[in-house]
mmCIF file of C-alpha atoms in Angstrom:
data_model
loop_
_atom_site.group_PDB
_atom_site.id
_atom_site.type_symbol
_atom_site.label_atom_id
_atom_site.label_comp_id
_atom_site.label_asym_id
_atom_site.label_seq_id
_atom_site.Cartn_x
_atom_site.Cartn_y
_atom_site.Cartn_z
ATOM 1 C CA MET A 1 -95.377 135.299 16.929
ATOM 2 C CA ARG A 2 -96.245 136.324 13.261
ATOM 3 C CA LEU A 3 -93.579 135.346 10.725
ATOM 4 C CA ILE A 4 -93.020 135.930 6.944
ATOM 5 C CA GLY A 5 -90.176 133.641 6.116
ATOM 6 C CA GLN A 6 -87.886 134.055 9.090
ATOM 7 C CA THR A 7 -88.892 137.698 9.721
ATOM 8 C CA ASN A 8 -90.464 138.386 13.123
ATOM 9 C CA LEU A 9 -93.278 140.734 12.251
ATOM 10 C CA ASP A 10 -94.126 141.620 15.826
ATOM 11 C CA LEU A 11 -90.519 142.677 16.604
ATOM 12 C CA LEU A 12 -90.441 144.803 13.444
ATOM 13 C CA GLU A 13 -93.613 146.564 14.368
ATOM 14 C CA GLN A 14 -92.406 147.293 17.832
ATOM 15 C CA MET A 15 -89.216 148.817 16.397
ATOM 16 C CA PHE A 16 -90.883 150.972 13.806
ATOM 17 C CA ASP A 17 -93.626 152.124 16.149
ATOM 18 C CA GLN A 18 -90.906 154.221 17.844
ATOM 19 C CA LEU A 19 -90.653 156.214 14.531
ATOM 20 C CA PRO A 20 -93.860 158.295 14.283
ATOM 21 C CA HIS A 21 -92.844 159.962 11.085
ATOM 22 C CA ASN A 22 -91.603 156.894 9.164
ATOM 23 C CA PRO A 23 -94.313 154.888 7.677
ATOM 24 C CA PHE A 24 -93.478 151.180 7.472
ATOM 25 C CA PHE A 25 -95.118 148.100 6.183
ATOM 26 C CA VAL A 26 -94.544 144.405 5.186
ATOM 27 C CA LYS A 27 -96.590 142.558 2.534
ATOM 28 C CA ASP A 28 -96.904 138.980 1.694
ATOM 29 C CA HIS A 29 -96.584 137.455 -1.818
ATOM 30 C CA ALA A 30 -100.252 138.451 -2.563
ATOM 31 C CA LEU A 31 -99.304 142.053 -1.630
ATOM 32 C CA ARG A 32 -101.541 142.063 1.417
ATOM 33 C CA TYR A 33 -100.410 144.015 4.489
ATOM 34 C CA VAL A 34 -99.171 141.674 7.266
ATOM 35 C CA ALA A 35 -97.346 144.250 9.398
ATOM 36 C CA ALA A 36 -97.341 148.001 9.642
ATOM 37 C CA ASN A 37 -96.684 150.801 12.239
ATOM 38 C CA GLY A 38 -98.757 153.691 13.561
ATOM 39 C CA ALA A 39 -97.344 156.096 10.985
ATOM 40 C CA MET A 40 -98.499 153.797 8.119
ATOM 41 C CA ALA A 41 -101.846 153.424 9.566
ATOM 42 C CA ARG A 42 -102.240 157.091 9.884
ATOM 43 C CA LEU A 43 -101.240 157.627 6.281
ATOM 44 C CA CYS A 44 -103.992 155.214 5.293
ATOM 45 C CA GLY A 45 -106.586 156.867 7.415
ATOM 46 C CA ALA A 46 -106.823 153.831 9.647
ATOM 47 C CA ALA A 47 -107.176 153.750 13.490
ATOM 48 C CA ARG A 48 -104.573 151.146 14.130
ATOM 49 C CA PRO A 49 -101.963 149.057 12.137
ATOM 50 C CA SER A 50 -104.097 145.936 12.489
ATOM 51 C CA ASP A 51 -106.798 147.524 10.450
ATOM 52 C CA LEU A 52 -104.580 147.270 7.378
ATOM 53 C CA TYR A 53 -103.868 143.514 7.699
ATOM 54 C CA GLY A 54 -105.250 141.403 4.762
ATOM 55 C CA LYS A 55 -105.821 144.575 2.600
ATOM 56 C CA THR A 56 -103.888 145.758 -0.362
ATOM 57 C CA ALA A 57 -102.859 149.253 -1.621
ATOM 58 C CA LEU A 58 -105.921 149.060 -3.876
ATOM 59 C CA ASP A 59 -108.151 148.838 -0.834
ATOM 60 C CA LEU A 60 -106.429 151.574 1.118
ATOM 61 C CA PHE A 61 -105.404 154.222 -1.239
ATOM 62 C CA PRO A 62 -107.580 156.085 -3.858
ATOM 63 C CA GLY A 63 -107.729 155.294 -7.472
ATOM 64 C CA ALA A 64 -104.494 155.931 -9.421
ATOM 65 C CA LEU A 65 -102.317 156.066 -6.416
ATOM 66 C CA GLY A 66 -103.446 152.643 -5.153
ATOM 67 C CA ARG A 67 -102.672 151.256 -8.643
ATOM 68 C CA ARG A 68 -99.318 152.929 -8.536
ATOM 69 C CA TYR A 69 -98.246 151.403 -5.219
ATOM 70 C CA GLU A 70 -99.470 148.096 -6.456
ATOM 71 C CA THR A 71 -97.346 148.337 -9.626
ATOM 72 C CA LEU A 72 -94.299 149.291 -7.492
ATOM 73 C CA ASP A 73 -94.840 146.372 -5.209
ATOM 74 C CA GLN A 74 -95.277 143.972 -8.133
ATOM 75 C CA GLN A 75 -92.061 145.298 -9.647
ATOM 76 C CA VAL A 76 -90.046 144.560 -6.469
ATOM 77 C CA LEU A 77 -91.817 141.162 -6.188
ATOM 78 C CA ALA A 78 -90.996 140.130 -9.792
ATOM 79 C CA SER A 79 -87.501 141.352 -9.948
ATOM 80 C CA GLY A 80 -86.302 140.709 -6.425
ATOM 81 C CA GLN A 81 -84.557 144.087 -6.556
ATOM 82 C CA ALA A 82 -85.067 147.125 -4.233
ATOM 83 C CA ILE A 83 -86.384 150.634 -5.128
ATOM 84 C CA THR A 84 -84.495 153.062 -3.078
ATOM 85 C CA ASN A 85 -84.797 156.773 -2.251
ATOM 86 C CA LYS A 86 -87.747 157.684 -4.410
ATOM 87 C CA LEU A 87 -89.393 161.045 -3.725
ATOM 88 C CA GLU A 88 -93.155 161.142 -4.221
ATOM 89 C CA LEU A 89 -96.261 163.026 -3.176
ATOM 90 C CA SER A 90 -98.633 160.598 -1.358
ATOM 91 C CA THR A 91 -102.283 161.778 -1.403
ATOM 92 C CA GLY A 92 -103.771 159.279 0.919
ATOM 93 C CA ARG A 93 -107.271 159.062 2.395
ATOM 94 C CA ALA A 94 -106.137 160.872 5.608
ATOM 95 C CA GLU A 95 -103.567 163.401 4.557
ATOM 96 C CA THR A 96 -101.206 164.611 1.751
ATOM 97 C CA VAL A 97 -97.545 164.203 2.436
ATOM 98 C CA TRP A 98 -94.239 164.147 0.590
ATOM 99 C CA LEU A 99 -92.463 160.743 1.146
ATOM 100 C CA LEU A 100 -88.863 159.679 0.629
ATOM 101 C CA TYR A 101 -89.349 155.964 0.408
ATOM 102 C CA SER A 102 -87.678 152.639 -0.273
ATOM 103 C CA ARG A 103 -89.189 149.260 -1.110
ATOM 104 C CA LEU A 104 -87.217 145.981 -0.689
ATOM 105 C CA PRO A 105 -87.813 142.349 -1.261
ATOM 106 C CA VAL A 106 -88.495 139.942 1.563
ATOM 107 C CA LYS A 107 -86.623 136.784 0.787
ATOM 108 C CA ALA A 108 -86.814 133.265 2.034
ATOM 109 C CA ALA A 109 -83.772 131.139 2.950
ATOM 110 C CA ASP A 110 -83.539 129.793 -0.654
ATOM 111 C CA GLY A 111 -83.329 133.323 -2.000
ATOM 112 C CA LYS A 112 -87.022 133.385 -3.278
ATOM 113 C CA THR A 113 -88.873 136.683 -3.005
ATOM 114 C CA ILE A 114 -91.925 135.978 -0.691
ATOM 115 C CA GLY A 115 -93.033 139.591 0.062
ATOM 116 C CA VAL A 116 -92.205 143.276 0.000
ATOM 117 C CA THR A 117 -91.411 145.624 2.852
ATOM 118 C CA GLY A 118 -91.247 149.494 2.643
ATOM 119 C CA VAL A 119 -90.177 152.338 4.825
ATOM 120 C CA SER A 120 -90.594 156.042 4.204
ATOM 121 C CA ARG A 121 -89.513 159.402 5.755
ATOM 122 C CA GLU A 122 -92.254 162.087 5.801
ATOM 123 C CA LEU A 123 -91.091 165.453 4.421
ATOM 124 C CA LYS A 124 -93.250 168.309 5.742
ATOM 125 C CA ALA A 125 -93.841 170.862 3.049
ATOM 126 C CA PRO A 126 -94.615 174.302 4.687
ATOM 127 C CA GLY A 127 -94.512 177.524 2.748
ATOM 128 C CA GLY A 128 -93.684 176.651 -0.769
ATOM 129 C CA ARG A 129 -91.839 173.357 -0.193
ATOM 130 C CA ASP A 130 -94.157 171.461 -2.412
ATOM 131 C CA LEU A 131 -92.414 173.184 -5.406
ATOM 132 C CA LEU A 132 -88.962 172.394 -3.991
ATOM 133 C CA TYR A 133 -89.809 168.678 -3.565
ATOM 134 C CA ASN A 134 -91.267 168.585 -7.072
ATOM 135 C CA ARG A 135 -88.013 170.043 -8.556
ATOM 136 C CA LEU A 136 -85.911 167.538 -6.546
ATOM 137 C CA ALA A 137 -88.112 164.688 -7.597
ATOM 138 C CA LYS A 138 -87.387 165.608 -11.219
ATOM 139 C CA VAL A 139 -83.679 165.773 -10.553
ATOM 140 C CA ALA A 140 -83.595 162.444 -8.848
ATOM 141 C CA GLU A 141 -85.545 160.819 -11.661
ATOM 142 C CA ARG A 142 -83.163 162.321 -14.231
ATOM 143 C CA LEU A 143 -80.176 160.868 -12.430
ATOM 144 C CA ARG A 144 -81.965 157.557 -12.045
ATOM 145 C CA SER A 145 -82.773 157.338 -15.695
ATOM 146 C CA GLN A 146 -79.347 158.442 -16.900
ATOM 147 C CA SER A 147 -77.100 156.845 -14.157
ATOM 148 C CA ASP A 148 -74.596 155.782 -16.943
ATOM 149 C CA HIS A 149 -74.111 159.447 -17.876
ATOM 150 C CA PRO A 150 -71.497 161.895 -16.396
ATOM 151 C CA LEU A 151 -72.808 164.137 -13.565
ATOM 152 C CA ARG A 152 -73.703 167.525 -15.094
ATOM 153 C CA LEU A 153 -74.785 169.687 -12.231
ATOM 154 C CA ASP A 154 -75.386 172.551 -14.535
ATOM 155 C CA GLN A 155 -78.040 170.714 -16.495
ATOM 156 C CA LEU A 156 -79.686 169.365 -13.303
ATOM 157 C CA ALA A 157 -79.837 172.947 -11.975
ATOM 158 C CA THR A 158 -81.465 174.056 -15.227
ATOM 159 C CA LEU A 159 -83.956 171.296 -14.805
ATOM 160 C CA ALA A 160 -84.683 172.397 -11.266
ATOM 161 C CA ALA A 161 -84.745 176.071 -12.290
ATOM 162 C CA THR A 162 -82.161 177.015 -9.662
ATOM 163 C CA SER A 163 -78.394 177.599 -9.248
ATOM 164 C CA LYS A 164 -75.919 174.782 -8.827
ATOM 165 C CA SER A 165 -75.070 175.654 -5.386
ATOM 166 C CA GLN A 166 -78.730 175.962 -4.250
ATOM 167 C CA LEU A 167 -79.490 172.609 -5.826
ATOM 168 C CA ALA A 168 -76.548 170.996 -4.024
ATOM 169 C CA ARG A 169 -77.760 172.368 -0.725
ATOM 170 C CA ASP A 170 -81.472 171.461 -1.236
ATOM 171 C CA PHE A 171 -80.664 167.994 -2.517
ATOM 172 C CA THR A 172 -78.376 167.253 0.374
ATOM 173 C CA ARG A 173 -80.897 168.491 3.019
ATOM 174 C CA VAL A 174 -83.594 166.230 1.619
ATOM 175 C CA PHE A 175 -81.753 163.138 0.448
ATOM 176 C CA ALA A 176 -79.057 163.305 3.083
ATOM 177 C CA MET A 177 -76.434 163.014 0.261
ATOM 178 C CA THR A 178 -75.139 165.170 -2.562
ATOM 179 C CA PRO A 179 -76.351 164.682 -6.277
ATOM 180 C CA GLY A 180 -72.969 163.005 -6.857
ATOM 181 C CA GLY A 181 -73.279 160.647 -3.966
ATOM 182 C CA PHE A 182 -76.801 159.802 -5.102
ATOM 183 C CA LEU A 183 -75.480 159.007 -8.595
ATOM 184 C CA GLN A 184 -72.844 156.734 -7.100
ATOM 185 C CA GLN A 185 -75.350 154.914 -5.137
ATOM 186 C CA LEU A 186 -77.524 154.344 -8.260
ATOM 187 C CA ARG A 187 -74.423 153.071 -10.169
ATOM 188 C CA LEU A 188 -73.467 150.792 -7.342
ATOM 189 C CA ASP A 189 -77.040 149.413 -7.093
ATOM 190 C CA ARG A 190 -76.973 148.698 -10.866
ATOM 191 C CA ALA A 191 -73.484 147.154 -10.654
ATOM 192 C CA LEU A 192 -74.608 144.686 -7.908
ATOM 193 C CA ARG A 193 -77.487 143.587 -10.129
ATOM 194 C CA LEU A 194 -75.272 143.268 -13.180
ATOM 195 C CA LEU A 195 -72.689 141.256 -11.415
ATOM 196 C CA GLU A 196 -75.241 138.543 -11.015
ATOM 197 C CA THR A 197 -75.399 138.165 -14.802
ATOM 198 C CA ASP A 198 -72.843 136.746 -17.241
ATOM 199 C CA LYS A 199 -71.660 140.099 -18.454
ATOM 200 C CA SER A 200 -67.863 140.735 -18.073
ATOM 201 C CA ILE A 201 -66.643 143.179 -15.535
ATOM 202 C CA ALA A 202 -65.654 145.554 -18.232
ATOM 203 C CA GLN A 203 -69.194 145.571 -19.579
ATOM 204 C CA VAL A 204 -70.651 146.060 -16.169
ATOM 205 C CA ALA A 205 -68.281 149.035 -15.676
ATOM 206 C CA HIS A 206 -69.264 150.599 -19.002
ATOM 207 C CA GLU A 207 -73.003 150.128 -18.420
ATOM 208 C CA CYS A 208 -72.741 151.838 -14.941
ATOM 209 C CA GLY A 209 -71.047 154.842 -16.451
ATOM 210 C CA TYR A 210 -67.503 154.315 -15.371
ATOM 211 C CA VAL A 211 -64.735 155.528 -17.624
ATOM 212 C CA ASP A 212 -62.765 152.297 -17.268
ATOM 213 C CA GLN A 213 -62.715 148.942 -15.377
ATOM 214 C CA SER A 214 -60.095 150.052 -12.863
ATOM 215 C CA ALA A 215 -62.094 153.206 -11.823
ATOM 216 C CA PHE A 216 -65.095 150.871 -11.387
ATOM 217 C CA ALA A 217 -63.040 148.458 -9.274
ATOM 218 C CA ARG A 218 -61.696 151.109 -6.996
ATOM 219 C CA ARG A 219 -65.165 152.579 -6.418
ATOM 220 C CA PHE A 220 -66.647 149.209 -5.855
ATOM 221 C CA ARG A 221 -64.087 148.047 -3.405
ATOM 222 C CA LYS A 222 -64.241 151.374 -1.461
ATOM 223 C CA SER A 223 -68.015 150.844 -1.068
ATOM 224 C CA ILE A 224 -68.402 147.127 -0.781
ATOM 225 C CA GLY A 225 -65.040 146.092 0.752
ATOM 226 C CA VAL A 226 -64.211 143.563 -2.024
ATOM 227 C CA SER A 227 -63.394 143.495 -5.660
ATOM 228 C CA PRO A 228 -66.135 143.090 -8.286
ATOM 229 C CA GLN A 229 -64.839 139.781 -9.142
ATOM 230 C CA HIS A 230 -64.633 138.573 -5.605
ATOM 231 C CA TYR A 231 -68.315 139.735 -5.121
ATOM 232 C CA ARG A 232 -69.410 137.854 -8.188
ATOM 233 C CA THR A 233 -67.633 134.716 -6.997
ATOM 234 C CA ARG A 234 -69.149 134.932 -3.539
ATOM 235 C CA ILE A 235 -72.619 135.422 -4.939
ATOM 236 C CA ARG A 236 -72.292 132.403 -7.275
ATOM 237 C CA VAL A 237 -71.125 130.180 -4.500
ATOM 238 C CA THR A 238 -73.995 131.292 -2.155
ATOM 239 C CA HIS A 239 -76.508 130.557 -4.864
ATOM 240 C CA SER A 240 -75.048 127.140 -5.680
ATOM 241 C CA VAL A 241 -75.172 125.983 -2.086
ATOM 242 C CA PRO A 242 -78.032 123.493 -1.421
ATOM 243 C CA ARG A 243 -80.613 124.684 1.039
#
């Protein structure tokens, strides 16, 4: 049985091998592949997942793309924070494909980040879809960089060179959520990180783009099931428990 921390890599591979269009990987602290599925091997131009083991993104992807993937992995490893729902064109050695991907930290029992795992969904781009995905990638990045701003669908539609209704339909089809839902997820992810700091609940609400603390608290409780203060208390207790 191969393990990273308490993660059974063999079991993960067996699970993700059932998803032929969802590249999946696990990397150790040195950012070497220690697990992957067939879809990931195909993306890298390898015959089988085991051909990836011990190698890094720099070994498997050409030039700038390999360096970009390595940078993203290092970001997750250093921060311990996930990168979710990023839309990107992957020009691997075997094929070029649009990916909607997420990267997450692999953590040990003491909370230390010991690796990185990632999973993607392949988005086929027949007949002009490359242009669509390019536009949606710009919209998603604008929402990500300005998650504390109010949602302005008209401005996003202008950015994507389309109508508001068409943008909403296209965005929902690709990301499986509306632009507003995507923005709420970004804000929630940011709030979860900020609640681990010493900033007040009011400060967290403001930095995440909520009009007031009560609106933030309502949204947080609806999504997480507890109040922001209760979540913060629970996190601090968890971190203070000896391992």
